[in-house]
Amino acid sequence: MMKTIKSWALSLFVSLAVIPAVSSARSVTADFYGFISTQFYYQNRESYEGSEGLFYLFPKDRLLDVNGNDLNECSRAGYFAIASRLGAQFYGPDIFGAKTNGVLEADFSGGSGTSFLFTIRQAYLRFDWEKSNLTLGQAWHPMTEVYPETNNINLGTPYALNNRSPMIKYAYSFGDKNSYVLTGALMYQLTHASMGPNGRSPLYQRYSGIPEFMLLAEGNWNNFHVGIGGDYVKISPRTPNATGVKLSKEYSESLVGMLRIWYKSDKFTAKAAASYGADMSRFGSMSGYAATGTRSDGSYTYTPVRSLDSWVYFKYGTKWKVGVMAGMHKNLGLKDGKSILDTERVYMTGGAIDKSFRVAPHVAYTVKNLTFALEYECTMVDYGSFNSDATVSDTHTVTNHRPIFSLLYTFF
């Protein structure tokens, strides 16, 4: 085992040492960047989360034992450095009249327990012309590029849209100083995937046969940014051989609309966004879809569940920074007066949730390339019982209190 680790480390060292020589021979240069991040957190409830609890979502519903005690009301803490990141920006020769560059970025949050692996965050090639650019590879979904700058690595999820996907993206700029941008993208799901009968999986979208479509219009004036966009996805919840009987094709289609505003000055930043649509589970939202009908051959028809998510964020300072993020989610139920077949065929992130709120103030202090930050995150969720239209009633509130302390050391 030790020999294998030493061999891997030697190979990595040699590879990094050779990069400058190879890059020089092919007229490619590279700028490396990254940080070491250690984070400690405490929370009072079992919750939906990832990356050993560092990527926090929201608290789980009550789970009562025979004596009426809530089994999910239990505190725990964690301390990790797996959110540490390493990335490289590559610059190459002009091709097809465009400047070329690329990004390869990863962190150590892949895996679980005591085994952690590199996980690719971004890996794309970009062509830049005078007024347009083309991106090929995995990158941030264009509708998620403006987000609250929280200490928690969730960046405001599930209230703020969060998604990185393999894509073909084209953007065209026009107007005075290219202040207006139109962007279109075709995408396929990977880690940020839709919910379904087998949990979260990218296969539902792949079996639909078509990519996800996105259009975004942006305007930039001095310190202001405004963007409005829409996203369409079609998924096939049950794979062709899921039942052992050839069925009619089953599809669920959904649209998401987004509006965002951003103001930034030397010391003050203000951001806000709202998203309205159906089945936003691929963005980390507390939403999904349900089976609402049965065909003669036993296949289902599906209807997405609509929801509204919004957030605001404010930050002030340079060396000392103070900020706060607040978010809201509301379940709006099925459209077109449809009714669910039963609760077993409702595929949503988190279950029967009516609404949810979060407030997360933070303070940070930076000395050169070292930052100390403290954030307190309070998340409240109203759980209840599904109605026939997938709205939720007879609710009760569960709350998670979550302080998180982080130490960030940037390099390169």
PDB file of C-alpha atoms in Angstrom, residues 8-216:
ATOM      1  CA  TRP A   8       1.499   7.750  -7.278  1.00  0.00           C
ATOM      2  CA  ALA A   9       3.133  10.729  -5.562  1.00  0.00           C
ATOM      3  CA  LEU A  10       6.292  10.378  -7.698  1.00  0.00           C
ATOM      4  CA  SER A  11       4.219  10.182 -10.879  1.00  0.00           C
ATOM      5  CA  LEU A  12       2.294  13.331  -9.927  1.00  0.00           C
ATOM      6  CA  PHE A  13       5.532  15.198  -9.167  1.00  0.00           C
ATOM      7  CA  VAL A  14       7.126  14.191 -12.473  1.00  0.00           C
ATOM      8  CA  SER A  15       3.960  15.141 -14.367  1.00  0.00           C
ATOM      9  CA  LEU A  16       3.884  18.606 -12.811  1.00  0.00           C
ATOM     10  CA  ALA A  17       7.596  19.057 -13.483  1.00  0.00           C
ATOM     11  CA  VAL A  18       7.166  18.157 -17.159  1.00  0.00           C
ATOM     12  CA  ILE A  19       4.201  20.510 -17.749  1.00  0.00           C
ATOM     13  CA  PRO A  20       6.304  23.660 -18.340  1.00  0.00           C
ATOM     14  CA  ALA A  21       8.495  21.886 -20.920  1.00  0.00           C
ATOM     15  CA  VAL A  22       5.540  20.405 -22.782  1.00  0.00           C
ATOM     16  CA  SER A  23       3.620  23.664 -22.578  1.00  0.00           C
ATOM     17  CA  SER A  24       6.578  25.618 -23.983  1.00  0.00           C
ATOM     18  CA  ALA A  25       6.994  23.217 -26.902  1.00  0.00           C
ATOM     19  CA  ARG A  26       3.337  23.584 -27.851  1.00  0.00           C
ATOM     20  CA  SER A  27       3.013  27.323 -27.108  1.00  0.00           C
ATOM     21  CA  VAL A  28       0.769  26.637 -24.110  1.00  0.00           C
ATOM     22  CA  THR A  29       1.143  28.394 -20.768  1.00  0.00           C
ATOM     23  CA  ALA A  30      -0.572  27.580 -17.478  1.00  0.00           C
ATOM     24  CA  ASP A  31      -1.538  29.575 -14.391  1.00  0.00           C
ATOM     25  CA  PHE A  32      -2.158  27.399 -11.354  1.00  0.00           C
ATOM     26  CA  TYR A  33      -4.483  28.439  -8.545  1.00  0.00           C
ATOM     27  CA  GLY A  34      -6.130  26.933  -5.510  1.00  0.00           C
ATOM     28  CA  PHE A  35      -6.490  26.967  -1.773  1.00  0.00           C
ATOM     29  CA  ILE A  36      -6.248  24.861   1.356  1.00  0.00           C
ATOM     30  CA  SER A  37      -9.517  25.059   3.265  1.00  0.00           C
ATOM     31  CA  THR A  38     -10.114  23.601   6.716  1.00  0.00           C
ATOM     32  CA  GLN A  39     -13.651  23.823   8.099  1.00  0.00           C
ATOM     33  CA  PHE A  40     -15.268  22.941  11.408  1.00  0.00           C
ATOM     34  CA  TYR A  41     -19.054  22.742  11.752  1.00  0.00           C
ATOM     35  CA  TYR A  42     -21.639  21.848  14.385  1.00  0.00           C
ATOM     36  CA  GLN A  43     -25.339  21.113  13.854  1.00  0.00           C
ATOM     37  CA  ASN A  44     -28.244  20.023  16.026  1.00  0.00           C
ATOM     38  CA  ARG A  45     -30.209  17.865  13.523  1.00  0.00           C
ATOM     39  CA  GLU A  46     -29.732  15.082  11.014  1.00  0.00           C
ATOM     40  CA  SER A  47     -29.839  16.736   7.605  1.00  0.00           C
ATOM     41  CA  TYR A  48     -29.638  16.294   3.867  1.00  0.00           C
ATOM     42  CA  GLU A  49     -26.031  17.061   2.963  1.00  0.00           C
ATOM     43  CA  GLY A  50     -22.961  16.014   1.013  1.00  0.00           C
ATOM     44  CA  SER A  51     -19.155  16.032   1.303  1.00  0.00           C
ATOM     45  CA  GLU A  52     -19.207  14.710   4.877  1.00  0.00           C
ATOM     46  CA  GLY A  53     -21.619  17.466   5.918  1.00  0.00           C
ATOM     47  CA  LEU A  54     -19.639  20.397   4.487  1.00  0.00           C
ATOM     48  CA  PHE A  55     -22.132  20.791   1.608  1.00  0.00           C
ATOM     49  CA  TYR A  56     -25.228  21.456   3.715  1.00  0.00           C
ATOM     50  CA  LEU A  57     -28.773  21.474   2.321  1.00  0.00           C
ATOM     51  CA  PHE A  58     -31.566  21.382   4.954  1.00  0.00           C
ATOM     52  CA  PRO A  59     -32.717  19.459   8.053  1.00  0.00           C
ATOM     53  CA  LYS A  60     -34.613  16.178   7.830  1.00  0.00           C
ATOM     54  CA  ASP A  61     -38.185  15.750   9.035  1.00  0.00           C
ATOM     55  CA  ARG A  62     -39.055  14.376  12.470  1.00  0.00           C
ATOM     56  CA  LEU A  63     -38.518  10.640  12.939  1.00  0.00           C
ATOM     57  CA  LEU A  64     -40.367   9.572  16.078  1.00  0.00           C
ATOM     58  CA  ASP A  65     -39.594   6.480  18.130  1.00  0.00           C
ATOM     59  CA  VAL A  66     -42.162   4.460  20.128  1.00  0.00           C
ATOM     60  CA  ASN A  67     -41.934   7.014  22.957  1.00  0.00           C
ATOM     61  CA  GLY A  68     -42.526  10.020  20.700  1.00  0.00           C
ATOM     62  CA  ASN A  69     -38.910  11.182  20.756  1.00  0.00           C
ATOM     63  CA  ASP A  70     -37.432  12.654  17.576  1.00  0.00           C
ATOM     64  CA  LEU A  71     -34.562  10.430  16.422  1.00  0.00           C
ATOM     65  CA  ASN A  72     -33.372  13.093  13.961  1.00  0.00           C
ATOM     66  CA  GLU A  73     -32.852  15.611  16.748  1.00  0.00           C
ATOM     67  CA  CYS A  74     -29.238  14.763  17.485  1.00  0.00           C
ATOM     68  CA  SER A  75     -26.177  16.983  17.371  1.00  0.00           C
ATOM     69  CA  ARG A  76     -22.904  16.251  15.657  1.00  0.00           C
ATOM     70  CA  ALA A  77     -19.773  18.027  14.498  1.00  0.00           C
ATOM     71  CA  GLY A  78     -17.064  17.585  11.895  1.00  0.00           C
ATOM     72  CA  TYR A  79     -13.689  18.959  10.875  1.00  0.00           C
ATOM     73  CA  PHE A  80     -12.375  18.431   7.327  1.00  0.00           C
ATOM     74  CA  ALA A  81     -10.031  19.784   4.665  1.00  0.00           C
ATOM     75  CA  ILE A  82     -11.593  17.994   1.697  1.00  0.00           C
ATOM     76  CA  ALA A  83     -12.941  21.228   0.170  1.00  0.00           C
ATOM     77  CA  SER A  84      -9.335  22.214  -0.646  1.00  0.00           C
ATOM     78  CA  ARG A  85      -9.035  22.985  -4.353  1.00  0.00           C
ATOM     79  CA  LEU A  86      -6.472  22.854  -7.154  1.00  0.00           C
ATOM     80  CA  GLY A  87      -7.017  24.343 -10.586  1.00  0.00           C
ATOM     81  CA  ALA A  88      -5.156  25.435 -13.685  1.00  0.00           C
ATOM     82  CA  GLN A  89      -6.013  27.963 -16.391  1.00  0.00           C
ATOM     83  CA  PHE A  90      -4.351  27.083 -19.701  1.00  0.00           C
ATOM     84  CA  TYR A  91      -3.667  29.541 -22.534  1.00  0.00           C
ATOM     85  CA  GLY A  92      -2.922  28.224 -26.010  1.00  0.00           C
ATOM     86  CA  PRO A  93      -2.319  29.421 -29.556  1.00  0.00           C
ATOM     87  CA  ASP A  94      -4.966  31.056 -31.733  1.00  0.00           C
ATOM     88  CA  ILE A  95      -7.154  28.509 -33.525  1.00  0.00           C
ATOM     89  CA  PHE A  96      -9.865  29.338 -36.094  1.00  0.00           C
ATOM     90  CA  GLY A  97      -9.157  33.031 -35.469  1.00  0.00           C
ATOM     91  CA  ALA A  98      -9.957  32.666 -31.773  1.00  0.00           C
ATOM     92  CA  LYS A  99      -7.837  32.844 -28.647  1.00  0.00           C
ATOM     93  CA  THR A 100      -7.968  29.499 -26.863  1.00  0.00           C
ATOM     94  CA  ASN A 101      -7.902  28.738 -23.178  1.00  0.00           C
ATOM     95  CA  GLY A 102      -9.083  26.016 -20.865  1.00  0.00           C
ATOM     96  CA  VAL A 103      -9.707  25.211 -17.213  1.00  0.00           C
ATOM     97  CA  LEU A 104      -9.116  22.024 -15.250  1.00  0.00           C
ATOM     98  CA  GLU A 105     -10.289  22.292 -11.642  1.00  0.00           C
ATOM     99  CA  ALA A 106     -10.771  19.703  -8.910  1.00  0.00           C
ATOM    100  CA  ASP A 107     -11.142  19.272  -5.170  1.00  0.00           C
ATOM    101  CA  PHE A 108     -10.978  16.344  -2.759  1.00  0.00           C
ATOM    102  CA  SER A 109     -14.677  16.000  -1.909  1.00  0.00           C
ATOM    103  CA  GLY A 110     -15.228  12.817  -3.909  1.00  0.00           C
ATOM    104  CA  GLY A 111     -15.759   9.676  -1.830  1.00  0.00           C
ATOM    105  CA  SER A 112     -16.974   9.201   1.729  1.00  0.00           C
ATOM    106  CA  GLY A 113     -15.946   7.949   5.131  1.00  0.00           C
ATOM    107  CA  THR A 114     -12.149   7.796   5.282  1.00  0.00           C
ATOM    108  CA  SER A 115     -11.598   7.636   1.502  1.00  0.00           C
ATOM    109  CA  PHE A 116     -11.491  10.905  -0.428  1.00  0.00           C
ATOM    110  CA  LEU A 117     -10.782  11.316  -4.121  1.00  0.00           C
ATOM    111  CA  PHE A 118     -10.230  14.079  -6.620  1.00  0.00           C
ATOM    112  CA  THR A 119     -13.562  15.152  -8.108  1.00  0.00           C
ATOM    113  CA  ILE A 120     -13.650  17.275 -11.257  1.00  0.00           C
ATOM    114  CA  ARG A 121     -15.440  20.583 -10.773  1.00  0.00           C
ATOM    115  CA  GLN A 122     -14.682  22.110 -14.151  1.00  0.00           C
ATOM    116  CA  ALA A 123     -12.930  20.827 -17.265  1.00  0.00           C
ATOM    117  CA  TYR A 124     -13.526  22.857 -20.410  1.00  0.00           C
ATOM    118  CA  LEU A 125     -11.981  24.353 -23.549  1.00  0.00           C
ATOM    119  CA  ARG A 126     -12.958  27.862 -24.625  1.00  0.00           C
ATOM    120  CA  PHE A 127     -12.611  29.759 -27.927  1.00  0.00           C
ATOM    121  CA  ASP A 128     -12.729  33.563 -27.658  1.00  0.00           C
ATOM    122  CA  TRP A 129     -13.458  35.730 -30.686  1.00  0.00           C
ATOM    123  CA  GLU A 130     -13.907  39.515 -30.609  1.00  0.00           C
ATOM    124  CA  LYS A 131     -17.619  39.430 -29.769  1.00  0.00           C
ATOM    125  CA  SER A 132     -18.377  35.787 -29.038  1.00  0.00           C
ATOM    126  CA  ASN A 133     -17.064  32.701 -27.299  1.00  0.00           C
ATOM    127  CA  LEU A 134     -17.635  28.951 -27.410  1.00  0.00           C
ATOM    128  CA  THR A 135     -17.228  26.673 -24.370  1.00  0.00           C
ATOM    129  CA  LEU A 136     -16.918  22.880 -24.650  1.00  0.00           C
ATOM    130  CA  GLY A 137     -16.768  20.706 -21.536  1.00  0.00           C
ATOM    131  CA  GLN A 138     -17.948  20.775 -17.927  1.00  0.00           C
ATOM    132  CA  ALA A 139     -18.538  24.237 -16.461  1.00  0.00           C
ATOM    133  CA  TRP A 140     -20.959  26.194 -14.298  1.00  0.00           C
ATOM    134  CA  HIS A 141     -24.511  26.241 -15.642  1.00  0.00           C
ATOM    135  CA  PRO A 142     -24.912  29.818 -16.983  1.00  0.00           C
ATOM    136  CA  MET A 143     -27.948  30.412 -14.738  1.00  0.00           C
ATOM    137  CA  THR A 144     -25.880  29.618 -11.614  1.00  0.00           C
ATOM    138  CA  GLU A 145     -22.885  31.911 -12.207  1.00  0.00           C
ATOM    139  CA  VAL A 146     -24.175  34.564  -9.758  1.00  0.00           C
ATOM    140  CA  TYR A 147     -24.463  33.177  -6.222  1.00  0.00           C
ATOM    141  CA  PRO A 148     -24.243  34.255  -2.555  1.00  0.00           C
ATOM    142  CA  GLU A 149     -20.642  34.188  -1.289  1.00  0.00           C
ATOM    143  CA  THR A 150     -21.277  32.065   1.796  1.00  0.00           C
ATOM    144  CA  ASN A 151     -18.590  30.386   3.879  1.00  0.00           C
ATOM    145  CA  ASN A 152     -20.508  27.138   3.450  1.00  0.00           C
ATOM    146  CA  ILE A 153     -19.443  25.525   0.169  1.00  0.00           C
ATOM    147  CA  ASN A 154     -23.120  25.082  -0.774  1.00  0.00           C
ATOM    148  CA  LEU A 155     -23.175  28.746  -1.983  1.00  0.00           C
ATOM    149  CA  GLY A 156     -26.788  29.183  -0.882  1.00  0.00           C
ATOM    150  CA  THR A 157     -28.160  25.850  -2.120  1.00  0.00           C
ATOM    151  CA  PRO A 158     -31.066  24.893  -2.168  1.00  0.00           C
ATOM    152  CA  TYR A 159     -32.364  28.494  -2.428  1.00  0.00           C
ATOM    153  CA  ALA A 160     -29.738  29.517  -4.985  1.00  0.00           C
ATOM    154  CA  LEU A 161     -29.474  27.423  -8.153  1.00  0.00           C
ATOM    155  CA  ASN A 162     -26.392  25.201  -8.135  1.00  0.00           C
ATOM    156  CA  ASN A 163     -25.291  23.180 -11.148  1.00  0.00           C
ATOM    157  CA  ARG A 164     -22.168  22.244 -13.105  1.00  0.00           C
ATOM    158  CA  SER A 165     -22.710  20.127 -16.217  1.00  0.00           C
ATOM    159  CA  PRO A 166     -21.071  18.984 -19.448  1.00  0.00           C
ATOM    160  CA  MET A 167     -22.149  21.475 -22.095  1.00  0.00           C
ATOM    161  CA  ILE A 168     -21.736  23.175 -25.426  1.00  0.00           C
ATOM    162  CA  LYS A 169     -22.213  26.889 -24.710  1.00  0.00           C
ATOM    163  CA  TYR A 170     -22.115  29.836 -27.114  1.00  0.00           C
ATOM    164  CA  ALA A 171     -22.259  33.489 -26.036  1.00  0.00           C
ATOM    165  CA  TYR A 172     -22.481  36.612 -28.208  1.00  0.00           C
ATOM    166  CA  SER A 173     -21.801  40.160 -26.948  1.00  0.00           C
ATOM    167  CA  PHE A 174     -23.076  43.400 -28.472  1.00  0.00           C
ATOM    168  CA  GLY A 175     -23.950  46.991 -27.601  1.00  0.00           C
ATOM    169  CA  ASP A 176     -21.769  49.747 -26.188  1.00  0.00           C
ATOM    170  CA  LYS A 177     -18.594  48.122 -24.771  1.00  0.00           C
ATOM    171  CA  ASN A 178     -20.266  44.712 -25.252  1.00  0.00           C
ATOM    172  CA  SER A 179     -22.590  45.449 -22.345  1.00  0.00           C
ATOM    173  CA  TYR A 180     -25.247  42.975 -23.554  1.00  0.00           C
ATOM    174  CA  VAL A 181     -24.726  39.221 -23.810  1.00  0.00           C
ATOM    175  CA  LEU A 182     -26.919  36.460 -25.219  1.00  0.00           C
ATOM    176  CA  THR A 183     -26.000  32.896 -24.219  1.00  0.00           C
ATOM    177  CA  GLY A 184     -27.327  29.546 -25.345  1.00  0.00           C
ATOM    178  CA  ALA A 185     -26.275  26.098 -24.149  1.00  0.00           C
ATOM    179  CA  LEU A 186     -26.951  22.393 -24.686  1.00  0.00           C
ATOM    180  CA  MET A 187     -26.203  20.247 -21.626  1.00  0.00           C
ATOM    181  CA  TYR A 188     -26.253  16.715 -20.294  1.00  0.00           C
ATOM    182  CA  GLN A 189     -26.543  15.877 -16.607  1.00  0.00           C
ATOM    183  CA  LEU A 190     -23.798  14.323 -14.516  1.00  0.00           C
ATOM    184  CA  THR A 191     -23.448  14.882 -10.752  1.00  0.00           C
ATOM    185  CA  HIS A 192     -26.174  17.574 -10.713  1.00  0.00           C
ATOM    186  CA  ALA A 193     -28.970  15.285 -11.843  1.00  0.00           C
ATOM    187  CA  SER A 194     -32.748  14.936 -11.664  1.00  0.00           C
ATOM    188  CA  MET A 195     -34.624  12.861  -9.095  1.00  0.00           C
ATOM    189  CA  GLY A 196     -36.493   9.690 -10.021  1.00  0.00           C
ATOM    190  CA  PRO A 197     -37.529   6.150  -9.021  1.00  0.00           C
ATOM    191  CA  ASN A 198     -33.883   5.202  -8.359  1.00  0.00           C
ATOM    192  CA  GLY A 199     -32.968   8.400  -6.549  1.00  0.00           C
ATOM    193  CA  ARG A 200     -30.800  11.054  -8.171  1.00  0.00           C
ATOM    194  CA  SER A 201     -29.383   9.907 -11.515  1.00  0.00           C
ATOM    195  CA  PRO A 202     -28.259  11.403 -14.864  1.00  0.00           C
ATOM    196  CA  LEU A 203     -29.731   8.395 -16.700  1.00  0.00           C
ATOM    197  CA  TYR A 204     -33.268   9.825 -16.672  1.00  0.00           C
ATOM    198  CA  GLN A 205     -32.178  12.702 -18.901  1.00  0.00           C
ATOM    199  CA  ARG A 206     -29.931  10.576 -21.115  1.00  0.00           C
ATOM    200  CA  TYR A 207     -32.809   8.170 -21.913  1.00  0.00           C
ATOM    201  CA  SER A 208     -34.941  11.081 -23.090  1.00  0.00           C
ATOM    202  CA  GLY A 209     -32.700  11.307 -26.141  1.00  0.00           C
ATOM    203  CA  ILE A 210     -32.303  15.086 -26.147  1.00  0.00           C
ATOM    204  CA  PRO A 211     -30.047  17.533 -24.262  1.00  0.00           C
ATOM    205  CA  GLU A 212     -31.115  20.146 -21.756  1.00  0.00           C
ATOM    206  CA  PHE A 213     -31.637  23.595 -23.381  1.00  0.00           C
ATOM    207  CA  MET A 214     -30.814  26.973 -21.826  1.00  0.00           C
ATOM    208  CA  LEU A 215     -31.105  30.611 -22.986  1.00  0.00           C
ATOM    209  CA  LEU A 216     -29.822  33.601 -20.993  1.00  0.00           C
TER     210      LEU A 216
END
